[in-house]
Coordinates of C-alpha atoms in Angstrom, one line a residue:
Chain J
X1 CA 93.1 14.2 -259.3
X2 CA 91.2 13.5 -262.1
X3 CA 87.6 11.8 -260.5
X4 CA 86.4 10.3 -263.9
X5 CA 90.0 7.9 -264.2
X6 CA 89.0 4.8 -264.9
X7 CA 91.5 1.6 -263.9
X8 CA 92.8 -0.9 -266.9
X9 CA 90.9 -3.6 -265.6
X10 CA 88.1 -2.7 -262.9
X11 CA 85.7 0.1 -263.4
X12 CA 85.1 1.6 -260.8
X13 CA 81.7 3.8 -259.5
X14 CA 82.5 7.2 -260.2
X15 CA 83.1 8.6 -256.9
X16 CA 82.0 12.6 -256.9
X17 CA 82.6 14.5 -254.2
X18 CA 80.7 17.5 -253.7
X19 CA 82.5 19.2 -251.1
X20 CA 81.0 22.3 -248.9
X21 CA 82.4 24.0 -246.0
X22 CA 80.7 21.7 -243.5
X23 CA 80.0 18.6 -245.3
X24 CA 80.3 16.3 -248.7
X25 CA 78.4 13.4 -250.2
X26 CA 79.9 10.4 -251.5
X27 CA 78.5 7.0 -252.1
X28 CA 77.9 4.7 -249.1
X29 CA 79.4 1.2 -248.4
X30 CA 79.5 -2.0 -246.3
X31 CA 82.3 -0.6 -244.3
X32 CA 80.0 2.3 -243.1
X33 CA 77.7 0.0 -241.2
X34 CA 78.9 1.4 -237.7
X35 CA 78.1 4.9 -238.4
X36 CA 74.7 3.6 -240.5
X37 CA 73.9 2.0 -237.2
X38 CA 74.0 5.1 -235.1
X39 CA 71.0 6.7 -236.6
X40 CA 69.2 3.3 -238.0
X41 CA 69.0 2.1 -234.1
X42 CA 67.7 5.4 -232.9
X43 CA 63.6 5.6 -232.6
X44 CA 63.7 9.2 -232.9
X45 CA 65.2 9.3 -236.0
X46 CA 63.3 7.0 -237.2
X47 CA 59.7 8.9 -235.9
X48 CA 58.9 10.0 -239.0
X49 CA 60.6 7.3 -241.6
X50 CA 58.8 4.5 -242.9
X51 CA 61.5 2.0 -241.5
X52 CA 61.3 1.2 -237.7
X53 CA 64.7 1.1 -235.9
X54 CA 67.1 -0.8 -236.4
X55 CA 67.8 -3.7 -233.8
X56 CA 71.0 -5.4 -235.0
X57 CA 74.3 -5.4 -237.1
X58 CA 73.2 -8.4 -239.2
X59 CA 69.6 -6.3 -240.1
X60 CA 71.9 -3.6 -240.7
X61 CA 74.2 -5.5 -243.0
X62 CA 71.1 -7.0 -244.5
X63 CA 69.6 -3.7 -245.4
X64 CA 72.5 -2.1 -246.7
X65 CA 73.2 -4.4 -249.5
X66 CA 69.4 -4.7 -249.9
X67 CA 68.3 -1.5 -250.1
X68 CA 71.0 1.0 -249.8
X69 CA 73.9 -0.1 -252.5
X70 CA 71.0 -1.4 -254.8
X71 CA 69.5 2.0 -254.6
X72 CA 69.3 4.5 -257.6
X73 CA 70.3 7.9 -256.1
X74 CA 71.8 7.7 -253.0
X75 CA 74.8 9.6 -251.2
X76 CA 76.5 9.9 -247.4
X77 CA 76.7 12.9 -245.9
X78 CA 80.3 12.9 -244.4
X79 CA 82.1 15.4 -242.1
X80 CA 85.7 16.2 -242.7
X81 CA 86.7 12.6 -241.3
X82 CA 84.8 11.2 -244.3
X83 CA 82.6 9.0 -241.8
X84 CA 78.6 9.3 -242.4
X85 CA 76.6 11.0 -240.5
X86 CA 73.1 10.4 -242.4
X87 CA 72.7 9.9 -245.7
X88 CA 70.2 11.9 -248.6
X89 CA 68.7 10.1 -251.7
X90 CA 66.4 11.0 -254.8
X91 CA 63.6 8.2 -255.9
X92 CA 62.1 8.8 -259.0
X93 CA 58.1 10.0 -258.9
X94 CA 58.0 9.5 -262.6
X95 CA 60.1 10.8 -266.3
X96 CA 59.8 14.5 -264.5
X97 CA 59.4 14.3 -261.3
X98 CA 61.6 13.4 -258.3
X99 CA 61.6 13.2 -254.9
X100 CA 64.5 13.8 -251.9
X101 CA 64.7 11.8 -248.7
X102 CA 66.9 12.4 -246.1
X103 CA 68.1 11.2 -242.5
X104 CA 70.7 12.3 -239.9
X105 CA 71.8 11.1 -236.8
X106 CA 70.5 12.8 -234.0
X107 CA 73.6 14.2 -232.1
X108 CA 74.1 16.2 -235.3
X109 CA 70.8 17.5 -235.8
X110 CA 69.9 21.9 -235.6
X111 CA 73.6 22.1 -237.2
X112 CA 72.5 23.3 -240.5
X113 CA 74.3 20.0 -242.2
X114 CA 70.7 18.3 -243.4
X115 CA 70.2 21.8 -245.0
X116 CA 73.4 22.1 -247.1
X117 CA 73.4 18.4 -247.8
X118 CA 69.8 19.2 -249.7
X119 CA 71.1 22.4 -251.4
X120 CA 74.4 20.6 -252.7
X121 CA 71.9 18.2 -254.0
X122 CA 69.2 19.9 -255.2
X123 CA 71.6 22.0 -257.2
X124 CA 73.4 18.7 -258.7
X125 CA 70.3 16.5 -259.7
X126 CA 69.3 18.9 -262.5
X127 CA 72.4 18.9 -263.5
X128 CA 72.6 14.9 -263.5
X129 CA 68.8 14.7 -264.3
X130 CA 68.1 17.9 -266.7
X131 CA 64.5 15.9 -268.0
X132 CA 63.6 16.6 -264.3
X133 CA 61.2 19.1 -264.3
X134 CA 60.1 19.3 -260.4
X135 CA 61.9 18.2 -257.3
X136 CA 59.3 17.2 -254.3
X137 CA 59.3 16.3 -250.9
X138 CA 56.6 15.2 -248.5
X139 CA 56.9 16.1 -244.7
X140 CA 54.8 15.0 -241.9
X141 CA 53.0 17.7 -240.7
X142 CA 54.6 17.6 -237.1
X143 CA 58.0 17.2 -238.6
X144 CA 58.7 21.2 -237.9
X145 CA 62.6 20.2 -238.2
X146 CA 62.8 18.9 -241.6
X147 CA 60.1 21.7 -243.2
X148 CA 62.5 24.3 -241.8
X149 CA 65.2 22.4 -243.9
X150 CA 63.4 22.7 -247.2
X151 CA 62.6 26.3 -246.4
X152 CA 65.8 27.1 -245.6
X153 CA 67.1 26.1 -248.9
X154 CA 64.0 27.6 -250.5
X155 CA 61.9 25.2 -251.3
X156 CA 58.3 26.2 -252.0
X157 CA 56.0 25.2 -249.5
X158 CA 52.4 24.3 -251.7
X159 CA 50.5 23.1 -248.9
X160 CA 49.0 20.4 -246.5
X161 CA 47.7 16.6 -248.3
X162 CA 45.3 16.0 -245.5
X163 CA 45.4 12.0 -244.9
X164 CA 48.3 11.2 -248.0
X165 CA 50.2 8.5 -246.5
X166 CA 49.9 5.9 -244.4
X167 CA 52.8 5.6 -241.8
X168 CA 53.4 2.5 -239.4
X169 CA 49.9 2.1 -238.8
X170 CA 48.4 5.8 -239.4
X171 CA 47.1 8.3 -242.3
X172 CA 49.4 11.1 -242.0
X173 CA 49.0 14.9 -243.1
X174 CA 52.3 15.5 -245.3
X175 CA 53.7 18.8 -246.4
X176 CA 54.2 19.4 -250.0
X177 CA 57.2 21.2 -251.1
X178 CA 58.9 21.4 -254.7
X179 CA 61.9 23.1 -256.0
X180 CA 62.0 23.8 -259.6
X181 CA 65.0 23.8 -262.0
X182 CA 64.3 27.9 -262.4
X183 CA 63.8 28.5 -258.7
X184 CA 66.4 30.6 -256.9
X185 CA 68.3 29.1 -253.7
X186 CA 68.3 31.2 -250.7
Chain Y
X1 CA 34.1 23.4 -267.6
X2 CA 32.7 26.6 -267.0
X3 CA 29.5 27.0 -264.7
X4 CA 27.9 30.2 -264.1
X5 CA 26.9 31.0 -260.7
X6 CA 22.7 31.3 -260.9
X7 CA 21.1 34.7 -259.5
X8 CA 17.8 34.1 -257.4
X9 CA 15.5 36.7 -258.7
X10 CA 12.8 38.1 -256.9
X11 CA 9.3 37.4 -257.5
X12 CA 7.5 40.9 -257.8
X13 CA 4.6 40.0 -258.6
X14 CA 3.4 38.7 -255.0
X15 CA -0.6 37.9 -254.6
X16 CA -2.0 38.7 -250.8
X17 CA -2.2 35.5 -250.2
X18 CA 0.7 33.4 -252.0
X19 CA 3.9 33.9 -254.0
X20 CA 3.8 33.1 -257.3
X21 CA 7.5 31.2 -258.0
X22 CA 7.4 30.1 -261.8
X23 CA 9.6 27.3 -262.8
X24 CA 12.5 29.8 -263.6
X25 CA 12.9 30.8 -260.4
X26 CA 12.7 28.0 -258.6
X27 CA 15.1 26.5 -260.9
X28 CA 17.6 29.4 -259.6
X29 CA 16.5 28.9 -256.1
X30 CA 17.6 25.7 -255.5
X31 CA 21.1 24.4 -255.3
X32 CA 20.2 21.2 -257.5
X33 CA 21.3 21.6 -261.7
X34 CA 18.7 22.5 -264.1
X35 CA 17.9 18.9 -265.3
X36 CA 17.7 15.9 -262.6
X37 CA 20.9 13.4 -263.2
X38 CA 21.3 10.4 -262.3
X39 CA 24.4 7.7 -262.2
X40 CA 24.5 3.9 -263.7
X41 CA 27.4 2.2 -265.0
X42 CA 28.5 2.9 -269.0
X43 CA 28.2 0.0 -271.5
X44 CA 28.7 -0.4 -275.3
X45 CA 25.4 0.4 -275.9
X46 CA 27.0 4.3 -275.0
X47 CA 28.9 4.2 -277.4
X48 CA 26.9 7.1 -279.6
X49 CA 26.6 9.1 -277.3
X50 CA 29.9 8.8 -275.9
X51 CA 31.2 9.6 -279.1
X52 CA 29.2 12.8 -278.9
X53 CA 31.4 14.3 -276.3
X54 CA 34.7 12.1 -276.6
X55 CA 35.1 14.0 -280.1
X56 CA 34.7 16.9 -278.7
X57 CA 38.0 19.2 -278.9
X58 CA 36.0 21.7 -275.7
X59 CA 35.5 18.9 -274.1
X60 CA 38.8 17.0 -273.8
X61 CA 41.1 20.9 -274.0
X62 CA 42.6 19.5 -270.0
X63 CA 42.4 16.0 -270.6
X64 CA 45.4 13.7 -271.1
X65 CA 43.6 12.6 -274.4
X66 CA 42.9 13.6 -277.9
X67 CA 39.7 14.0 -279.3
X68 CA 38.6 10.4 -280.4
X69 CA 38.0 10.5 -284.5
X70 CA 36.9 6.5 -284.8
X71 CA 33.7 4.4 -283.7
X72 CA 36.2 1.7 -283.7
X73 CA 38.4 3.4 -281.0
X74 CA 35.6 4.8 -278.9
X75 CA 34.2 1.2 -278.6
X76 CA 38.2 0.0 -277.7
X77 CA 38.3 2.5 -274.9
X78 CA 34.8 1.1 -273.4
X79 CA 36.2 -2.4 -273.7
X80 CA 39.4 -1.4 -272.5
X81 CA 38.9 1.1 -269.8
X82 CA 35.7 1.4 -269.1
X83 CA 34.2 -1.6 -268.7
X84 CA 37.1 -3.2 -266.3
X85 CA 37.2 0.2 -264.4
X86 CA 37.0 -0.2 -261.2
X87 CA 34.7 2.6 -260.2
X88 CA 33.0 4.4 -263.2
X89 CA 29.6 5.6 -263.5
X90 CA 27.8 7.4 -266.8
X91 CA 26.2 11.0 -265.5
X92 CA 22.5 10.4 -267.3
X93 CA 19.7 12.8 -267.5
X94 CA 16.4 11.4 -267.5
X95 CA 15.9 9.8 -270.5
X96 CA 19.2 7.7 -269.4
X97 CA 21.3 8.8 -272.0
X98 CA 24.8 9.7 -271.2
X99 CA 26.3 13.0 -271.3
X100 CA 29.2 12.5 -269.7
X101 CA 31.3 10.3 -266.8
X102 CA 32.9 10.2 -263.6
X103 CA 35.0 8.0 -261.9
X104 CA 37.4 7.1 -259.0
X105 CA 40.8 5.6 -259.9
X106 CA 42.2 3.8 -256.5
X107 CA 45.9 6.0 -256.1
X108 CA 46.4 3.4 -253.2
X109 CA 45.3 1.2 -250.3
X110 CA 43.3 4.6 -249.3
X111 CA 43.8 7.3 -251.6
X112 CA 40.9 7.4 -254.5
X113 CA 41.2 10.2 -257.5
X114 CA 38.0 11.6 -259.0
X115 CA 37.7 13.0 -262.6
X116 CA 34.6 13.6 -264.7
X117 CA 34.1 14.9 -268.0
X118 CA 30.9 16.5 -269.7
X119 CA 29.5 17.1 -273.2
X120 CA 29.8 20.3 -274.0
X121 CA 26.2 20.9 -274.5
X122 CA 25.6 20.5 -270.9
X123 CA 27.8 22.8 -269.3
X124 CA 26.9 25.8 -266.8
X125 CA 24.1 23.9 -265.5
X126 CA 25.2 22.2 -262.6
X127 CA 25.5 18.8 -263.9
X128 CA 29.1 18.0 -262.5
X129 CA 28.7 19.6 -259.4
X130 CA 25.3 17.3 -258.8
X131 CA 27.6 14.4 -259.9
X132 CA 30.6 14.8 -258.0
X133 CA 28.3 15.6 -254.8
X134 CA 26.9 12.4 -255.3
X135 CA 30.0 10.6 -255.7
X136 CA 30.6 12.7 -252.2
X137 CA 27.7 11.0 -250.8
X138 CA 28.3 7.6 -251.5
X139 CA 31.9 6.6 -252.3
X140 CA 32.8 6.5 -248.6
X141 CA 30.3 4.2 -247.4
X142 CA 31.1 2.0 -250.8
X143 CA 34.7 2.5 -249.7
X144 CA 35.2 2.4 -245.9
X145 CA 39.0 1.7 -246.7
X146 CA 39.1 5.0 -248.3
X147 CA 40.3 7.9 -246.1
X148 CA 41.1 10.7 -249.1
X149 CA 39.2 11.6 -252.4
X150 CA 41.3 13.6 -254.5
X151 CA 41.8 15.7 -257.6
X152 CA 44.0 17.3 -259.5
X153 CA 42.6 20.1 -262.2
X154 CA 45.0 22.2 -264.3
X155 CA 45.7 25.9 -262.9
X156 CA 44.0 27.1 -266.2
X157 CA 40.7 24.6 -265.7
X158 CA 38.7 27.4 -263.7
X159 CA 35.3 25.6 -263.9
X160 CA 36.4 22.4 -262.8
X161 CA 38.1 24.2 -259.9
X162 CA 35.0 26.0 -259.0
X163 CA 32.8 22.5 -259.2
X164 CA 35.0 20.7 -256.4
X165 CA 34.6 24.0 -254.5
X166 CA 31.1 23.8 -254.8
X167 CA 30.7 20.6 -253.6
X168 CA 33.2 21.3 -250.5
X169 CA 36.7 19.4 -251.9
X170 CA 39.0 21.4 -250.1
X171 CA 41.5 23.1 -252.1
X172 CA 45.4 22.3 -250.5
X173 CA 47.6 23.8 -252.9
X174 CA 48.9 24.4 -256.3
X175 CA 51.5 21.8 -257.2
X176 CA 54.1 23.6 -259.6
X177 CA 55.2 21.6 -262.9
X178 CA 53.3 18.3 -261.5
X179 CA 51.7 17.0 -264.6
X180 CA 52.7 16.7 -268.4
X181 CA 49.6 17.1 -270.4
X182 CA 49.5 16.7 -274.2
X183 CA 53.4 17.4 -274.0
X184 CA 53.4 20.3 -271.7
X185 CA 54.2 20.2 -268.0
X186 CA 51.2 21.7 -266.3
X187 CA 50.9 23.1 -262.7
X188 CA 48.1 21.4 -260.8
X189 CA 45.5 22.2 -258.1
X190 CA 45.2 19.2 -255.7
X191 CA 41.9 19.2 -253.7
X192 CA 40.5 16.6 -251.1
X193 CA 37.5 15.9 -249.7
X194 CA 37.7 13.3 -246.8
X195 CA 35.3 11.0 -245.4
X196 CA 34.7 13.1 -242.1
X197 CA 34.4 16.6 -244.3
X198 CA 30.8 17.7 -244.7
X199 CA 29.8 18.8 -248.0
X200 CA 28.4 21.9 -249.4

């Protein structure tokens, strides 16, 4: 199947699937609101996310055309039934920089899919995105889970921004980890 | 910048019944720079002497900017940047002329980022330490909203790094390929200093 067809009269989204042994990525859609709702209604996914949980399927709908489909760089993480199970996005810092966000439901957390959904990624974007020069992400310092992620992929931990960002309410200590175009995956 | 760590030198001439301390000495006692400074904000009327070190390829080697080659643009940039700046104080010695700057650049709602710059005439002496300590001093209570002071000094910028030190920033890491500078992508030290840290 050739991914890059275009039809005679619609042009569609280019749909690339970067498959893995446990997981791909695909764009997400309305029709995924369900699964979106399993992890967007759960507080301890949302802990250390700058969203609180969701609390209906309207909100949901709402936020998905909002901020989802409108949204730069952003892919499902899908098991082999092709439902989401989380989703993982890039934002732009600035021309070199970018930085990778990511969120999983929790039934399918400690499985190792968070941590090949960021390796598939992180090798694609400089690919995609070769003027990107650095590759960042910022971890609350108690989110052990999600640091083990990055290292896991190898990610290089550069240290601790006492007080960086200000979460629902508080100044947060964040992690600071980058992966470079030239830096080997573990 | 470069500054050179000052070596307290013993006095062996002692009298019975005093020390002699000549001015020297007592210089290299004390933590404080060689030559009092003091902070007020920068106007036009700066604009000579701002010229002295704004021309200055030494001076500006890890700044984002060139070396300024006009009057005309030097007296743009105080229109343009320095006068609406938020936070930006000329480092003067006692005559009040200014040989150099330092500000704080709001990030956010409560991050602030600190950069000076010195003519090089005045280096080693303990001039940016003294003013970034006082910037220490003050800029929380000016600030309460302000819960991080920051900076970022190129890897290679070893004085600079050594001046937040001095004062008690808190180095936190080296950020890899963070910055482009002058067309090249520079790795960064980030330090902090936070209202509750106490300084050096």
């Amino acid at each position: 199947m050739d991914l890059n067809e275009t039809q005679p009269t619609v042009v569609p989204t280019v749909v690339v699937s970067l498959p893995s042994r446990k997981i791909s990525l695909r764009p997400m859609t309305l029709s995924d609101v369900d699964d979106y709702m399993v992890w967007a209604t759960d507080a301890e996914v949302a802990r250390f996310c700058s969203w609180e949980p969701c609390t209906s399927r309207e909100e949901a709908i709402k936020y998905i055309t909002d901020s989802v489909l409108t949204h730069p760089w952003l892919r499902a993480i899908c098991l082999e039934d092709n439902r989401p199970i989380g989703y993982i996005l890039i934002m732009p810092v600035d021309k070199i920089r970018k930085e990778i966000g990511y969120v999983l439901a929790r039934k399918y957390w400690g499985k190792g899919f968070a941590t090949e959904a960021v390796r598939l990624v992180t090798a694609e974007i400089f690919k995609e995105m070769p003027e990107v020069e650095r590759l960042e992400a910022l971890v609350d310092v108690d989110n052990v889970g999600s640091q083990r992620v990055l290292e896991k992929v190898g990610f290089t931990r550069e240290g601790v921004m006492r007080k960086f960002i200000m979460m629902k309410g508080s100044v947060r200590d964040m992690v600071m980890f980058s992966f470079l175009p030239s830096d080997p995956f573990k | 910048m470069p500054s050179k760590e000052t070596n307290v030198q013993e006095n062996s001439k002692e009298s019975s019944s005093e020390m002699e301390i000549d001015a020297c000495t007592l210089k290299a006692m004390s933590s404080s720079p060689s030559e009092k400074i003091h902070l007020r904000p920068m106007t036009l009327f700066d604009i000579d002497d701002f010229m002295v070190w704004a021309t200055d390829i030494n001076v500006t080697r890890f700044c984002t900017w060139e070396p300024y080659t006009s009057r005309e643009a030097g007296i743009a940039f105080i229109n343009n940047f320095v006068l609406p700046h938020p936070w930006l104080r000329a480092i003067c010695l006692d005559d009040d002329r200014a040989i150099g700057s330092i500000s704080v650049t709001p990030v956010d709602n409560i991050r602030g980022e600190i950069g000076y710059v010195i003519g090089s005439k005045y280096w080693g002496k303990g001039i940016a330490t003294e003013a970034v300590r006082l910037v220490g001093e003050e800029i929380f209570k000016e600030k309460p909203e302000m819960e991080r002071l920051e900076a970022l000094v190129d890897v290679d910028n070893v004085g600079s790094q050594k001046v937040l030190e001095k004062v008690g920033f808190v180095r936190e890491g080296v950020m890899r390929k963070f910055m482009c500078l002058k067309g090249n992508v520079r790795d960064m030290v980030m330090f902090s200093l936070l209202p509750s840290d106490s300084l050096l």
